[in-house]
């Protein structure tokens, strides 16, 4: 057993070394990427399924890595958060997204993901106000998406920033609803404008009846608390009808459009393609 343990030990070390080296390489690449601006934003429409119109658009960042090609945010956002690089990167994302949104129809909102690390930082509110002023985007067209771990921290500072954002007219969206570990009680700690039901529940709609129950109750809960309800990750157009009857007014997902570069974004009646 001892010999075996030794073997395992020997096999494990090079892997760990590789992982550490890989991580360090990505970290230093990311520093450079932020300096050189190697990022692009893609945009995904959020559709009002009562009217069929695009009502908002979510900005989703991609890294055009010089050797690896396009990298998904799930591969580098965590590193950006741990290194603090999310702050300058987040500033760039917000500014670029506001500039792009200025070219859209004026009734379309812009939804931007904000990490807990940005929220904790001292300057988020000032940065947002300055960016809105500089780009000319009205605060009422901006939505900020945060995940519930922001509330899990139970930080008075976080809540106060969210309140101030709301006072400016910026909508605050609770993203990935249902995936966190917080109890439902936190929904009353802060009055979100919108609740976005996580795509893991949506993707099981066809096969699991408990997911239908979860989505249905989340929609009822949101509405009874005065929030509008969004479903993300909707791939099957057949689910849209069911979601609408369950009280979900906004739908985002591949069924309408994947995230696309700014130039490929289309507005107007998204039901047209299915008629
Ligand atoms: P998220 O905020 O929950 O974003 C939704 C993710 O679902 C996006 O992945 C989107 O491409 C994907 N998606 C959209 N429709 C569908 C669908 O119908 N089916 C499936 N399977 N997936 C769909 P993406 O772009 O890879 O982003 C992953 C996560 O990275 C985001 O999750 C968000 O947490 C983070 N992220 C992305 N952009 C930013 C950003 O600008 N700032 C921050 N702080 N985080 C970001
Ligand atoms: Ca989001
Ligand atoms: Ca989400
Ligand atoms: Ca997510």
PDB file of C-alpha atoms in Angstrom, residues 2 31 36 50 52 58 83 110 141 149 165 215 217 229 265:
ATOM      1  CA  UNK A   2       2.892   2.214   0.803  1.00  0.00           C
ATOM      2  CA  UNK A  31      -2.688  41.371 -16.592  1.00  0.00           C
ATOM      3  CA  UNK A  36      -3.840  45.843 -23.972  1.00  0.00           C
ATOM      4  CA  UNK A  50     -45.986  39.057 -24.276  1.00  0.00           C
ATOM      5  CA  UNK A  52     -42.290  39.602 -28.729  1.00  0.00           C
ATOM      6  CA  UNK A  58     -27.161  41.383 -21.578  1.00  0.00           C
ATOM      7  CA  UNK A  83      -6.462  39.071  -8.557  1.00  0.00           C
ATOM      8  CA  UNK A 110     -28.629  47.268 -21.035  1.00  0.00           C
ATOM      9  CA  UNK A 141     -31.747  52.090 -19.184  1.00  0.00           C
ATOM     10  CA  UNK A 149     -23.751  35.568  -2.642  1.00  0.00           C
ATOM     11  CA  UNK A 165     -28.075  52.323  -7.449  1.00  0.00           C
ATOM     12  CA  UNK A 215     -39.910  27.597 -11.954  1.00  0.00           C
ATOM     13  CA  UNK A 217     -43.166  28.963  -7.673  1.00  0.00           C
ATOM     14  CA  UNK A 229     -39.301  37.560 -13.644  1.00  0.00           C
ATOM     15  CA  UNK A 265     -27.534  42.322 -32.695  1.00  0.00           C
TER      16      UNK A 265
END
